[in-house]
Tab-separated table of C-alpha atoms in Angstrom:
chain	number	residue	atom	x	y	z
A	295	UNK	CA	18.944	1.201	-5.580
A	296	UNK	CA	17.584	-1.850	-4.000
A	297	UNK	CA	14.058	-3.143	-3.370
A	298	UNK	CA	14.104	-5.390	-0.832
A	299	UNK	CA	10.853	-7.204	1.002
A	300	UNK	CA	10.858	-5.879	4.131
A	301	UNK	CA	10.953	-9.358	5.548
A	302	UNK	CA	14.972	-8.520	5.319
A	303	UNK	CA	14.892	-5.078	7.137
A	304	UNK	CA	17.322	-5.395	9.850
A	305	UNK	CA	15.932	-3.678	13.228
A	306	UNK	CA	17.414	0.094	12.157
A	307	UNK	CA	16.117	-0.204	8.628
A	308	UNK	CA	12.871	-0.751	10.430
A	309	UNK	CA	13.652	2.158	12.439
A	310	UNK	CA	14.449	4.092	9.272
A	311	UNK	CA	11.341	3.028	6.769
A	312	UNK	CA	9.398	4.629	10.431
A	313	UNK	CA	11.479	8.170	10.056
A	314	UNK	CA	10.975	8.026	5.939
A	315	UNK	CA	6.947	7.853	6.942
A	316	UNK	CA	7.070	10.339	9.392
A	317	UNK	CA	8.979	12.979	7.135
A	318	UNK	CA	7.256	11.847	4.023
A	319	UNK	CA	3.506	12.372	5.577
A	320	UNK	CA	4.614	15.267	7.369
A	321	UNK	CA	2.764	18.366	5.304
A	322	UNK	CA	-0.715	16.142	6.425
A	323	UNK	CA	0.403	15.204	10.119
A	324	UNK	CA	0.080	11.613	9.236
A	325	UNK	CA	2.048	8.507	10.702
A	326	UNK	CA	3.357	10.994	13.642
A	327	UNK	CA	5.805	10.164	16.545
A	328	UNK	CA	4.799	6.318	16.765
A	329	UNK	CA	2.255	5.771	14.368
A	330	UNK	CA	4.887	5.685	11.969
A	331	UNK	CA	6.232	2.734	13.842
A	332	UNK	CA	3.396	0.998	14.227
A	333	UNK	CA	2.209	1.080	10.835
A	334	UNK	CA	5.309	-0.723	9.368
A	335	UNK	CA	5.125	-2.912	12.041
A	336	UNK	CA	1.519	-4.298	10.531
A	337	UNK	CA	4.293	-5.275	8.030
A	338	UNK	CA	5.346	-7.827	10.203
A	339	UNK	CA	2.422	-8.920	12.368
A	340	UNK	CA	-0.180	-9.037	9.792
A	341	UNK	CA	-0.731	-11.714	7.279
A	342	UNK	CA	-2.959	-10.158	4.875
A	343	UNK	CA	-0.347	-7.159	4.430
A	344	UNK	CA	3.206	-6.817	2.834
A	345	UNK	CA	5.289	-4.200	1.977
A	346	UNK	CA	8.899	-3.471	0.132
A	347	UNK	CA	11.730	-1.163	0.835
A	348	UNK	CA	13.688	1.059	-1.725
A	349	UNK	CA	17.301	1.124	-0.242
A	350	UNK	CA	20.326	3.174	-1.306
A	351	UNK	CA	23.615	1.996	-0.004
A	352	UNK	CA	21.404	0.001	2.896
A	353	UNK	CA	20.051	3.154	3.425
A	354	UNK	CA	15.803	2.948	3.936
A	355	UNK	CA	14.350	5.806	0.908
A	356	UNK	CA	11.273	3.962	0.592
A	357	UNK	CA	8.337	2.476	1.699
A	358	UNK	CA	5.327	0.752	-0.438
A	359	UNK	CA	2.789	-1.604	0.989
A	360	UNK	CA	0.053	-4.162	0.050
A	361	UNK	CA	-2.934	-5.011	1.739
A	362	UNK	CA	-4.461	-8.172	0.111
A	363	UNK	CA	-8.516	-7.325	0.911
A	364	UNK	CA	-10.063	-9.056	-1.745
A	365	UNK	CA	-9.700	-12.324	-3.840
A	366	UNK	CA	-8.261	-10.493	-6.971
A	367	UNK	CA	-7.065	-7.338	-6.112
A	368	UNK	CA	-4.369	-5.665	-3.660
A	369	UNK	CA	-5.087	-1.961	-1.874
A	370	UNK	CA	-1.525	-0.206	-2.251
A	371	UNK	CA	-1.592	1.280	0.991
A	372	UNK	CA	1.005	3.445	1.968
A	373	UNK	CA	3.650	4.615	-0.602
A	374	UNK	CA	6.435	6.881	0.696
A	375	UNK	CA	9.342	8.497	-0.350
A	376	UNK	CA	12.027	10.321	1.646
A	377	UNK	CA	11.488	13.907	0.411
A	378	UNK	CA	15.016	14.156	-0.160
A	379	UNK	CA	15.170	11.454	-2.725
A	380	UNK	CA	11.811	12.233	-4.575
A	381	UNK	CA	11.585	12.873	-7.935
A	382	UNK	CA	14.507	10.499	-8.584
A	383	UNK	CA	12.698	7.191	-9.454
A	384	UNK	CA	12.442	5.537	-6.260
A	385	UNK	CA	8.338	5.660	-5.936
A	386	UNK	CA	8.313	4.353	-9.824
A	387	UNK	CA	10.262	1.362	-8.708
A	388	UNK	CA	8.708	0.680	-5.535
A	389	UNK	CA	5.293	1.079	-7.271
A	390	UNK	CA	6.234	-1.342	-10.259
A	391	UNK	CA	7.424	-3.750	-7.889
A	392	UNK	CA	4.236	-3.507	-5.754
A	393	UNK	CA	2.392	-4.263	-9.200
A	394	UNK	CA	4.817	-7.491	-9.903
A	395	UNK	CA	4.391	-8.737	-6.507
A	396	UNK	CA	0.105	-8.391	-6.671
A	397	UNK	CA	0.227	-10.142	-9.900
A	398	UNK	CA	2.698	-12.894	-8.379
A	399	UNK	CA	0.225	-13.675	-5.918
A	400	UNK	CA	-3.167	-13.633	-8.793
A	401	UNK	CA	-4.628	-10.430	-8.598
A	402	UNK	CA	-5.788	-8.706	-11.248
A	403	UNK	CA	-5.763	-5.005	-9.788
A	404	UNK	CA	-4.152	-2.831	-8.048
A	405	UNK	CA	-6.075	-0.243	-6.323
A	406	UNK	CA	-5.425	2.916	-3.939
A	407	UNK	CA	-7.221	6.248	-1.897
A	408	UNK	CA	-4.765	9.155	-2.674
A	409	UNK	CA	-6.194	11.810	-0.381
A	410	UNK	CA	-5.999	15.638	-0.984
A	411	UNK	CA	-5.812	17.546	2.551
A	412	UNK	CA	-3.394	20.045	1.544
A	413	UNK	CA	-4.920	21.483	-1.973
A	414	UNK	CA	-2.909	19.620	-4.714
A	415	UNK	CA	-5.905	19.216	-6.760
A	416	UNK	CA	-8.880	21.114	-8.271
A	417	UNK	CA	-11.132	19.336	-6.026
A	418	UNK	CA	-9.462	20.451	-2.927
A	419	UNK	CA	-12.173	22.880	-1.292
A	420	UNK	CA	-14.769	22.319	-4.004
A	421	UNK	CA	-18.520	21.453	-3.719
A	422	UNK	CA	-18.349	18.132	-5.660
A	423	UNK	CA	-22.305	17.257	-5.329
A	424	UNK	CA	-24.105	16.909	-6.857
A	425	UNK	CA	-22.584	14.767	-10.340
A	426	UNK	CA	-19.320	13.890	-8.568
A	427	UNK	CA	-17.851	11.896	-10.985
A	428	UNK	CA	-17.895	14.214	-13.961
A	429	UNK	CA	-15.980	16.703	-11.314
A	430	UNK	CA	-13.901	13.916	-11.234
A	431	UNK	CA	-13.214	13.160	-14.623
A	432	UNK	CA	-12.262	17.267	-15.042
A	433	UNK	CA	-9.767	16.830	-12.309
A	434	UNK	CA	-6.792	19.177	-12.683
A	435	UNK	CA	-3.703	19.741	-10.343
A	436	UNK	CA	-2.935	22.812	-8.568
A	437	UNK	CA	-0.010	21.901	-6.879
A	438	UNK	CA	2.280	18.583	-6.678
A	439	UNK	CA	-0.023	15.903	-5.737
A	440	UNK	CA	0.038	12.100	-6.238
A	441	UNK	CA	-2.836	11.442	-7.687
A	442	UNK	CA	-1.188	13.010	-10.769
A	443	UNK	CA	2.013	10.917	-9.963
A	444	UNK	CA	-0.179	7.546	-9.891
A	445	UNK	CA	-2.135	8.740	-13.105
A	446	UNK	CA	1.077	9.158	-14.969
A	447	UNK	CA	2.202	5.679	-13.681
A	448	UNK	CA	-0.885	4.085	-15.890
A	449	UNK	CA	-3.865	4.074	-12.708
A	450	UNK	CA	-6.855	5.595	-13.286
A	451	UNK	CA	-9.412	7.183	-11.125
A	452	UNK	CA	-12.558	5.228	-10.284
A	453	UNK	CA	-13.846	7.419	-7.690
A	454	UNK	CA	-13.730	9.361	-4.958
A	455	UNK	CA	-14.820	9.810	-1.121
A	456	UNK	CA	-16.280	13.222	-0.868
A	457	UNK	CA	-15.483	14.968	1.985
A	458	UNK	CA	-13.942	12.012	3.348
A	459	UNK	CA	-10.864	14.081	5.467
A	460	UNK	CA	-13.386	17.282	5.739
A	461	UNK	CA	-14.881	19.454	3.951
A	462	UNK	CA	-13.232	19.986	0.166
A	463	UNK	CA	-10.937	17.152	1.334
A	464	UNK	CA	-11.589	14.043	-1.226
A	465	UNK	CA	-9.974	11.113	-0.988
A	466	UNK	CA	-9.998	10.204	-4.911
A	467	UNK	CA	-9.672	6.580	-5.434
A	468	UNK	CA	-7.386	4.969	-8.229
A	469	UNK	CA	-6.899	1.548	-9.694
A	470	UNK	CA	-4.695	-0.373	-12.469
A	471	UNK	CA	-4.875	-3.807	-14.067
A	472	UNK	CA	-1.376	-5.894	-13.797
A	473	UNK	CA	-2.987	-9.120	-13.993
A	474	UNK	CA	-4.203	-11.404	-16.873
A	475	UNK	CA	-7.766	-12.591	-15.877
């Protein structure tokens, strides 16, 4: 496996980090038909963002991308994996170099939303208010979920969005040091 910048994509592997966001957001309906094209295409047109590509035999598997939105630290924002090759060690690679590339460029954290919409978590469904942050801390999986994924991966949760996709549907925020201040 490769992890490329996507600066080197040729015009099918752009085509092909697209399809690995459309199947790999499918189960929440997001980065549909062209949205999935459009948002690696900020890739490209936007300064403040960059991303990296996990490639197997030139072959796209992965997607992970950086939006720089403060002075010291980088929103990881979005991390995909081809279903297919989950579970294999692409998203640790793509999310360690994410982490090498944010502390490359000075920042001292890395930081992230990891929404539940489709019940991976205790706190799918769940009244969190009041004292949402002690729910928080008490958070427990259910189901596969990333949060869990990113937890294991050394990021720790910082807080959370209630109700931010709907009712019961968090988005539970995460963050990491890989800087030296």
């Amino acid at each position: 496996m490769d992890i490329v910048d996507v600066s080197a994509l040729t015009h099918d592997q752009r085509a092909q980090a697209a399809q690995v966001m459309r199947d790999g957001f499918a189960p929440i309906g997001a980065y549909q038909g062209e949205a999935a094209a459009a948002e690696v295409a900020t890739f490209f047109d936007d300064p403040d963002r960059f991303a990296l590509a996990a490639l197997i035999e030139g072959v796209v598997v992965g997607f992970v991308g950086g939006i720089d939105s403060y002075p010291k630290a980088v929103e990881l924002h979005p991390m995909v994996v081809d279903p297919a090759h989950q579970a294999r060690g692409v998203g640790a690679a793509l999310l360690a170099a994410l982490e090498t590339r944010a502390a490359a460029l000075g920042k001292l954290t890395v930081y992230l939303g990891t929404d539940d919409e489709v019940g991976g978590t205790s706190l799918f469904g769940a009244e969190v208010f009041p004292d949402a942050l002690s729910k928080l801390a008490a958070i427990a999986p259910t189901t596969g979920h990333a949060f869990f994924f990113y937890r294991r991966h050394g990021y720790e949760p910082v807080g959370l969005i209630p109700d931010a996709n709907g009712y019961g549907k968090p988005d539970l925020l995460m963050a990491k040091r890989v800087g030296k201040p």
